PDB file of C-alpha atoms in Angstrom:
ATOM      1  CA  MET A  17      14.364  -3.760 -21.268  1.00  0.00           C
ATOM      2  CA  THR A  18      11.825  -3.488 -23.948  1.00  0.00           C
ATOM      3  CA  THR A  19      11.849  -0.615 -26.432  1.00  0.00           C
ATOM      4  CA  ASP A  20       8.216  -0.621 -26.802  1.00  0.00           C
ATOM      5  CA  SER A  21       7.152   3.025 -25.928  1.00  0.00           C
ATOM      6  CA  SER A  22       3.692   2.317 -25.954  1.00  0.00           C
ATOM      7  CA  LEU A  23       3.952  -0.364 -23.160  1.00  0.00           C
ATOM      8  CA  CYS A  24       4.157   0.294 -19.561  1.00  0.00           C
ATOM      9  CA  ARG A  25       5.051  -2.754 -17.810  1.00  0.00           C
ATOM     10  CA  ILE A  26       5.038  -2.753 -13.871  1.00  0.00           C
ATOM     11  CA  LYS A  27       5.759  -5.390 -11.180  1.00  0.00           C
ATOM     12  CA  VAL A  28       3.797  -5.011  -8.007  1.00  0.00           C
ATOM     13  CA  ILE A  29       5.676  -6.890  -5.272  1.00  0.00           C
ATOM     14  CA  ASN A  30       3.470  -8.153  -2.311  1.00  0.00           C
ATOM     15  CA  GLY A  31       5.628  -7.357   0.653  1.00  0.00           C
ATOM     16  CA  ASN A  32       4.668 -10.955   2.310  1.00  0.00           C
ATOM     17  CA  THR A  33       4.056 -14.432   0.973  1.00  0.00           C
ATOM     18  CA  CYS A  34       0.384 -14.719   1.633  1.00  0.00           C
ATOM     19  CA  GLN A  35      -0.936 -15.901  -1.818  1.00  0.00           C
ATOM     20  CA  PRO A  36      -4.767 -14.746  -1.378  1.00  0.00           C
ATOM     21  CA  MET A  37      -3.310 -11.170  -0.613  1.00  0.00           C
ATOM     22  CA  THR A  38      -1.095 -11.173  -3.621  1.00  0.00           C
ATOM     23  CA  VAL A  39      -4.357 -12.199  -5.793  1.00  0.00           C
ATOM     24  CA  ASN A  40      -6.208  -9.340  -4.091  1.00  0.00           C
ATOM     25  CA  ILE A  41      -3.555  -6.928  -4.904  1.00  0.00           C
ATOM     26  CA  ASP A  42      -3.482  -8.101  -8.464  1.00  0.00           C
ATOM     27  CA  THR A  43      -6.844  -7.334  -8.617  1.00  0.00           C
ATOM     28  CA  ALA A  44      -6.820  -3.975  -7.000  1.00  0.00           C
ATOM     29  CA  ALA A  45      -3.834  -3.048  -9.343  1.00  0.00           C
ATOM     30  CA  GLN A  46      -5.461  -4.538 -12.689  1.00  0.00           C
ATOM     31  CA  ALA A  47      -8.565  -2.300 -11.904  1.00  0.00           C
ATOM     32  CA  ALA A  48      -6.542   0.694 -11.524  1.00  0.00           C
ATOM     33  CA  LYS A  49      -4.575   0.553 -14.693  1.00  0.00           C
ATOM     34  CA  PHE A  50      -4.565   2.162 -18.068  1.00  0.00           C
ATOM     35  CA  PRO A  51      -5.139  -0.172 -21.050  1.00  0.00           C
ATOM     36  CA  HIS A  52      -1.843   0.273 -22.292  1.00  0.00           C
ATOM     37  CA  THR A  53      -0.378  -0.975 -18.682  1.00  0.00           C
ATOM     38  CA  GLU A  54       1.050  -4.452 -18.116  1.00  0.00           C
ATOM     39  CA  ILE A  55       0.408  -5.468 -14.745  1.00  0.00           C
ATOM     40  CA  VAL A  56       2.595  -8.421 -13.111  1.00  0.00           C
ATOM     41  CA  THR A  57       1.925  -9.192  -9.281  1.00  0.00           C
ATOM     42  CA  VAL A  58       4.196 -11.448  -7.355  1.00  0.00           C
ATOM     43  CA  GLN A  59       5.470 -12.144  -3.851  1.00  0.00           C
ATOM     44  CA  PRO A  60       8.765 -13.041  -2.483  1.00  0.00           C
ATOM     45  CA  ARG A  61       9.878 -16.617  -2.690  1.00  0.00           C
ATOM     46  CA  THR A  62      10.536 -16.746   1.261  1.00  0.00           C
ATOM     47  CA  GLY A  63       9.740 -14.429   3.889  1.00  0.00           C
ATOM     48  CA  PRO A  64       6.949 -13.713   6.543  1.00  0.00           C
ATOM     49  CA  ALA A  65       3.437 -14.823   5.923  1.00  0.00           C
ATOM     50  CA  SER A  66       2.241 -11.127   7.052  1.00  0.00           C
ATOM     51  CA  ILE A  67       4.399  -8.054   8.152  1.00  0.00           C
ATOM     52  CA  GLU A  68       3.164  -6.925  11.580  1.00  0.00           C
ATOM     53  CA  SER A  69       6.405  -5.397  13.217  1.00  0.00           C
ATOM     54  CA  PHE A  70       9.771  -4.777  12.278  1.00  0.00           C
ATOM     55  CA  TYR A  71      11.320  -7.827  12.582  1.00  0.00           C
ATOM     56  CA  ASP A  72       8.544  -9.025  10.010  1.00  0.00           C
ATOM     57  CA  GLU A  73       9.536  -6.207   7.790  1.00  0.00           C
ATOM     58  CA  TYR A  74      13.402  -6.995   7.884  1.00  0.00           C
ATOM     59  CA  LEU A  75      12.883 -10.819   7.122  1.00  0.00           C
ATOM     60  CA  ALA A  76      10.754  -9.616   4.274  1.00  0.00           C
ATOM     61  CA  ILE A  77      13.427  -6.992   2.508  1.00  0.00           C
ATOM     62  CA  PRO A  78      15.588  -9.828   0.913  1.00  0.00           C
ATOM     63  CA  GLY A  79      13.083 -11.382  -0.772  1.00  0.00           C
ATOM     64  CA  VAL A  80      11.376  -8.352  -2.082  1.00  0.00           C
ATOM     65  CA  LEU A  81      14.984  -6.951  -3.151  1.00  0.00           C
ATOM     66  CA  GLU A  82      15.304 -10.236  -4.927  1.00  0.00           C
ATOM     67  CA  GLN A  83      12.251  -9.658  -7.257  1.00  0.00           C
ATOM     68  CA  ILE A  84      13.855  -6.284  -8.658  1.00  0.00           C
ATOM     69  CA  LEU A  85      17.339  -7.458  -8.831  1.00  0.00           C
ATOM     70  CA  LEU A  86      16.474 -10.483 -11.097  1.00  0.00           C
ATOM     71  CA  ASP A  87      13.901  -8.506 -13.503  1.00  0.00           C
ATOM     72  CA  GLU A  88      15.079  -7.151 -16.803  1.00  0.00           C
ATOM     73  CA  THR A  89      11.626  -6.152 -18.433  1.00  0.00           C
ATOM     74  CA  SER A  90       9.528  -4.261 -15.773  1.00  0.00           C
ATOM     75  CA  HIS A  91       9.840  -0.406 -16.121  1.00  0.00           C
ATOM     76  CA  ALA A  92       8.544   0.280 -12.664  1.00  0.00           C
ATOM     77  CA  PHE A  93       8.241  -1.405  -9.357  1.00  0.00           C
ATOM     78  CA  ILE A  94       5.471  -1.277  -6.501  1.00  0.00           C
ATOM     79  CA  LEU A  95       6.106  -2.166  -2.933  1.00  0.00           C
ATOM     80  CA  ALA A  96       2.786  -3.488  -2.133  1.00  0.00           C
ATOM     81  CA  CYS A  97       3.171  -3.373   1.760  1.00  0.00           C
ATOM     82  CA  TRP A  98       1.928  -0.081   3.809  1.00  0.00           C
ATOM     83  CA  GLY A  99       4.944   0.534   5.239  1.00  0.00           C
ATOM     84  CA  ASP A 100       7.258   0.480   1.973  1.00  0.00           C
ATOM     85  CA  PRO A 101       9.516  -2.145   3.296  1.00  0.00           C
ATOM     86  CA  GLY A 102      12.996  -1.914   1.701  1.00  0.00           C
ATOM     87  CA  ILE A 103      12.286   1.033  -0.430  1.00  0.00           C
ATOM     88  CA  GLU A 104      15.372   2.986   0.232  1.00  0.00           C
ATOM     89  CA  ALA A 105      17.329  -0.203  -0.803  1.00  0.00           C
ATOM     90  CA  ALA A 106      15.638  -0.875  -3.759  1.00  0.00           C
ATOM     91  CA  ARG A 107      15.939   2.387  -5.186  1.00  0.00           C
ATOM     92  CA  GLU A 108      19.697   1.787  -4.822  1.00  0.00           C
ATOM     93  CA  VAL A 109      19.714  -1.458  -6.727  1.00  0.00           C
ATOM     94  CA  THR A 110      17.572  -0.001  -9.844  1.00  0.00           C
ATOM     95  CA  ALA A 111      17.395   3.096 -11.726  1.00  0.00           C
ATOM     96  CA  ARG A 112      14.086   2.521 -12.516  1.00  0.00           C
ATOM     97  CA  PRO A 113      11.045   4.096 -10.360  1.00  0.00           C
ATOM     98  CA  VAL A 114      10.129   2.159  -7.304  1.00  0.00           C
ATOM     99  CA  VAL A 115       7.018   3.461  -5.964  1.00  0.00           C
ATOM    100  CA  GLY A 116       5.844   2.373  -2.273  1.00  0.00           C
ATOM    101  CA  ILE A 117       2.032   2.211  -1.780  1.00  0.00           C
ATOM    102  CA  ALA A 118       2.351   4.024   1.574  1.00  0.00           C
ATOM    103  CA  GLU A 119       4.102   6.954   0.369  1.00  0.00           C
ATOM    104  CA  ALA A 120       1.629   7.031  -3.095  1.00  0.00           C
ATOM    105  CA  SER A 121      -1.362   6.914  -0.973  1.00  0.00           C
ATOM    106  CA  MET A 122      -0.416   9.882   1.117  1.00  0.00           C
ATOM    107  CA  TYR A 123       0.409  11.726  -1.812  1.00  0.00           C
ATOM    108  CA  VAL A 124      -2.754  11.165  -3.125  1.00  0.00           C
ATOM    109  CA  ALA A 125      -4.478  12.020   0.198  1.00  0.00           C
ATOM    110  CA  ASN A 126      -2.733  15.068   0.621  1.00  0.00           C
ATOM    111  CA  MET A 127      -4.100  16.642  -2.687  1.00  0.00           C
ATOM    112  CA  LEU A 128      -7.572  15.473  -2.018  1.00  0.00           C
ATOM    113  CA  ALA A 129      -8.010  16.790   1.726  1.00  0.00           C
ATOM    114  CA  ALA A 130      -6.222  19.366   3.945  1.00  0.00           C
ATOM    115  CA  LYS A 131      -6.284  16.882   6.720  1.00  0.00           C
ATOM    116  CA  TRP A 132      -6.347  12.699   6.258  1.00  0.00           C
ATOM    117  CA  SER A 133      -5.828   9.958   8.646  1.00  0.00           C
ATOM    118  CA  VAL A 134      -4.386   6.437   8.307  1.00  0.00           C
ATOM    119  CA  VAL A 135      -6.660   3.647   9.252  1.00  0.00           C
ATOM    120  CA  THR A 136      -4.653   0.270   9.636  1.00  0.00           C
ATOM    121  CA  THR A 137      -4.092  -3.022  11.138  1.00  0.00           C
ATOM    122  CA  LEU A 138      -3.131  -4.059  14.793  1.00  0.00           C
ATOM    123  CA  HIS A 139      -2.078  -1.611  17.554  1.00  0.00           C
ATOM    124  CA  ARG A 140       1.126  -2.429  17.771  1.00  0.00           C
ATOM    125  CA  VAL A 141       2.098  -1.233  14.204  1.00  0.00           C
ATOM    126  CA  ARG A 142       1.397   2.290  15.541  1.00  0.00           C
ATOM    127  CA  ASP A 143       5.121   3.168  15.543  1.00  0.00           C
ATOM    128  CA  MET A 144       5.795   1.883  12.556  1.00  0.00           C
ATOM    129  CA  VAL A 145       3.183   3.527  10.565  1.00  0.00           C
ATOM    130  CA  GLU A 146       4.282   6.716  12.529  1.00  0.00           C
ATOM    131  CA  LYS A 147       7.773   6.362  11.144  1.00  0.00           C
ATOM    132  CA  THR A 148       6.402   5.789   7.529  1.00  0.00           C
ATOM    133  CA  VAL A 149       4.240   9.108   7.980  1.00  0.00           C
ATOM    134  CA  GLN A 150       7.356  11.101   9.181  1.00  0.00           C
ATOM    135  CA  LYS A 151       9.833   9.385   6.605  1.00  0.00           C
ATOM    136  CA  THR A 152       7.412  10.859   4.060  1.00  0.00           C
ATOM    137  CA  GLY A 153       7.317  14.241   5.210  1.00  0.00           C
ATOM    138  CA  PHE A 154       3.424  14.464   5.815  1.00  0.00           C
ATOM    139  CA  THR A 155       3.121  14.501   9.853  1.00  0.00           C
ATOM    140  CA  HIS A 156       1.687  17.972   9.779  1.00  0.00           C
ATOM    141  CA  ARG A 157      -1.165  16.707   7.367  1.00  0.00           C
ATOM    142  CA  CYS A 158      -1.754  13.675   8.892  1.00  0.00           C
ATOM    143  CA  ALA A 159      -4.756  14.186  11.164  1.00  0.00           C
ATOM    144  CA  SER A 160      -4.199  10.791  12.855  1.00  0.00           C
ATOM    145  CA  ILE A 161      -3.381   7.061  12.948  1.00  0.00           C
ATOM    146  CA  ARG A 162      -6.051   4.812  13.935  1.00  0.00           C
ATOM    147  CA  THR A 163      -4.986   1.499  14.527  1.00  0.00           C
ATOM    148  CA  THR A 164      -7.768  -1.569  14.782  1.00  0.00           C
ATOM    149  CA  SER A 165      -8.083  -5.154  16.104  1.00  0.00           C
ATOM    150  CA  LEU A 166      -7.312  -6.630  12.517  1.00  0.00           C
ATOM    151  CA  ALA A 167      -4.436  -8.601  11.916  1.00  0.00           C
ATOM    152  CA  VAL A 168      -3.097  -8.392   8.305  1.00  0.00           C
ATOM    153  CA  LEU A 169      -4.247 -11.872   7.292  1.00  0.00           C
ATOM    154  CA  ASP A 170      -7.988 -10.736   8.882  1.00  0.00           C
ATOM    155  CA  THR A 171      -8.564  -8.448   5.797  1.00  0.00           C
ATOM    156  CA  GLU A 172      -8.208 -11.221   3.617  1.00  0.00           C
ATOM    157  CA  ASN A 173     -10.118 -13.968   5.729  1.00  0.00           C
ATOM    158  CA  ASP A 174     -12.953 -11.826   6.689  1.00  0.00           C
ATOM    159  CA  ARG A 175     -14.185  -9.262   4.583  1.00  0.00           C
ATOM    160  CA  GLN A 176     -17.349  -7.907   5.771  1.00  0.00           C
ATOM    161  CA  ALA A 177     -15.573  -7.998   9.436  1.00  0.00           C
ATOM    162  CA  THR A 178     -12.940  -5.825   8.031  1.00  0.00           C
ATOM    163  CA  LEU A 179     -15.349  -3.389   6.027  1.00  0.00           C
ATOM    164  CA  GLU A 180     -17.270  -3.111   9.417  1.00  0.00           C
ATOM    165  CA  THR A 181     -14.145  -2.277  11.278  1.00  0.00           C
ATOM    166  CA  LEU A 182     -12.806   0.072   9.017  1.00  0.00           C
ATOM    167  CA  THR A 183     -16.000   1.744   8.929  1.00  0.00           C
ATOM    168  CA  GLU A 184     -16.393   2.407  12.658  1.00  0.00           C
ATOM    169  CA  THR A 185     -12.583   3.302  12.986  1.00  0.00           C
ATOM    170  CA  SER A 186     -13.053   5.913  10.158  1.00  0.00           C
ATOM    171  CA  LYS A 187     -15.887   7.676  11.406  1.00  0.00           C
ATOM    172  CA  LEU A 188     -13.715   8.250  14.652  1.00  0.00           C
ATOM    173  CA  ALA A 189     -11.092   9.415  12.777  1.00  0.00           C
ATOM    174  CA  ILE A 190     -13.575  12.019  10.914  1.00  0.00           C
ATOM    175  CA  LYS A 191     -15.520  12.838  13.999  1.00  0.00           C
ATOM    176  CA  GLN A 192     -13.097  13.555  16.403  1.00  0.00           C
ATOM    177  CA  ASP A 193      -9.617  13.788  14.468  1.00  0.00           C
ATOM    178  CA  GLY A 194     -10.993  15.959  11.602  1.00  0.00           C
ATOM    179  CA  ALA A 195      -9.687  13.881   8.864  1.00  0.00           C
ATOM    180  CA  GLU A 196     -11.381  14.943   5.487  1.00  0.00           C
ATOM    181  CA  ALA A 197     -10.171  11.797   3.651  1.00  0.00           C
ATOM    182  CA  ILE A 198      -8.929   8.209   4.797  1.00  0.00           C
ATOM    183  CA  CYS A 199      -5.790   6.279   3.645  1.00  0.00           C
ATOM    184  CA  LEU A 200      -6.307   2.628   4.092  1.00  0.00           C
ATOM    185  CA  GLY A 201      -2.948   1.254   5.702  1.00  0.00           C
ATOM    186  CA  CYS A 202      -2.745  -2.184   4.700  1.00  0.00           C
ATOM    187  CA  ALA A 203      -2.723  -3.807   1.076  1.00  0.00           C
ATOM    188  CA  GLY A 204      -4.831  -6.197   2.238  1.00  0.00           C
ATOM    189  CA  MET A 205      -7.885  -3.786   2.337  1.00  0.00           C
ATOM    190  CA  SER A 206      -7.785  -2.856  -1.348  1.00  0.00           C
ATOM    191  CA  GLY A 207     -11.260  -3.626  -2.854  1.00  0.00           C
ATOM    192  CA  LEU A 208     -13.276  -1.895   0.124  1.00  0.00           C
ATOM    193  CA  GLU A 209     -12.555   1.614  -0.568  1.00  0.00           C
ATOM    194  CA  GLN A 210     -15.688   1.817  -2.683  1.00  0.00           C
ATOM    195  CA  GLN A 211     -17.994   0.766  -0.044  1.00  0.00           C
ATOM    196  CA  LEU A 212     -16.363   2.737   2.714  1.00  0.00           C
ATOM    197  CA  GLU A 213     -16.714   6.051   0.343  1.00  0.00           C
ATOM    198  CA  VAL A 214     -20.340   5.578   0.407  1.00  0.00           C
ATOM    199  CA  ARG A 215     -20.658   4.810   4.114  1.00  0.00           C
ATOM    200  CA  LEU A 216     -18.419   7.732   5.123  1.00  0.00           C
ATOM    201  CA  GLY A 217     -19.009  10.452   2.401  1.00  0.00           C
ATOM    202  CA  VAL A 218     -15.319  11.437   2.343  1.00  0.00           C
ATOM    203  CA  PRO A 219     -12.392  10.127   0.065  1.00  0.00           C
ATOM    204  CA  VAL A 220     -11.003   6.927   0.580  1.00  0.00           C
ATOM    205  CA  VAL A 221      -7.657   6.205  -0.800  1.00  0.00           C
ATOM    206  CA  ASP A 222      -6.737   2.482  -1.710  1.00  0.00           C
ATOM    207  CA  ALA A 223      -2.572   2.686  -1.596  1.00  0.00           C
ATOM    208  CA  VAL A 224      -2.425  -0.088  -4.611  1.00  0.00           C
ATOM    209  CA  ALA A 225      -4.520   2.221  -6.648  1.00  0.00           C
ATOM    210  CA  ALA A 226      -2.437   5.159  -5.500  1.00  0.00           C
ATOM    211  CA  ALA A 227       0.678   3.709  -6.293  1.00  0.00           C
ATOM    212  CA  VAL A 228      -0.423   2.334  -9.636  1.00  0.00           C
ATOM    213  CA  LYS A 229      -1.338   5.860 -11.114  1.00  0.00           C
ATOM    214  CA  MET A 230       1.882   7.243  -9.534  1.00  0.00           C
ATOM    215  CA  ALA A 231       3.848   4.435 -11.129  1.00  0.00           C
ATOM    216  CA  GLU A 232       2.718   4.816 -14.711  1.00  0.00           C
ATOM    217  CA  SER A 233       2.881   8.719 -14.586  1.00  0.00           C
ATOM    218  CA  LEU A 234       6.643   8.150 -13.716  1.00  0.00           C
ATOM    219  CA  VAL A 235       7.306   5.899 -16.369  1.00  0.00           C
ATOM    220  CA  GLY A 236       5.454   8.204 -18.598  1.00  0.00           C
TER     221      GLY A 236
END
């Protein structure tokens, strides 16, 4: 590992093998980092094209862990999938910080709002998201989990439709559930947070950006 104390090197690992999503995650991470931070964004060599079930998640974990086990230079790792697949195992195989974007986004939202909602993808992921919120210990601060008709890959393939869906669903979370902030529950939604904040009038947490800031502080 490098001894250069002025450099913070963070590896961001997309949980799936969708190259356009890896590029989008990298864009969000690069935009959020400090000048002295070096971001390297990768994806597993093998695994599912998207993670939309526990089955997908379990298939993805070996490829995610490989990216950590073979790395000798990064100061921290980010698991860029909202669900933080394999985070417990990742923390077992390295002494370096491992930050999950779901966990990071909830910590940030928790400092911005008394109650917040997660707006995510397909209805079938509700149980996965609920368990992620429970594991992090924030069930009492989560106003709601709002699912949509968006598949994970839809967030990359049709950005305008994704924006409109997130806008309408987030409005419901704010008006009906009392959410004072919104967590975007998919790495593929990164890059839409600023437009959503203008439309909604409440903080919108991009999970990738939140994880970058958390990882930088842990390395520091």
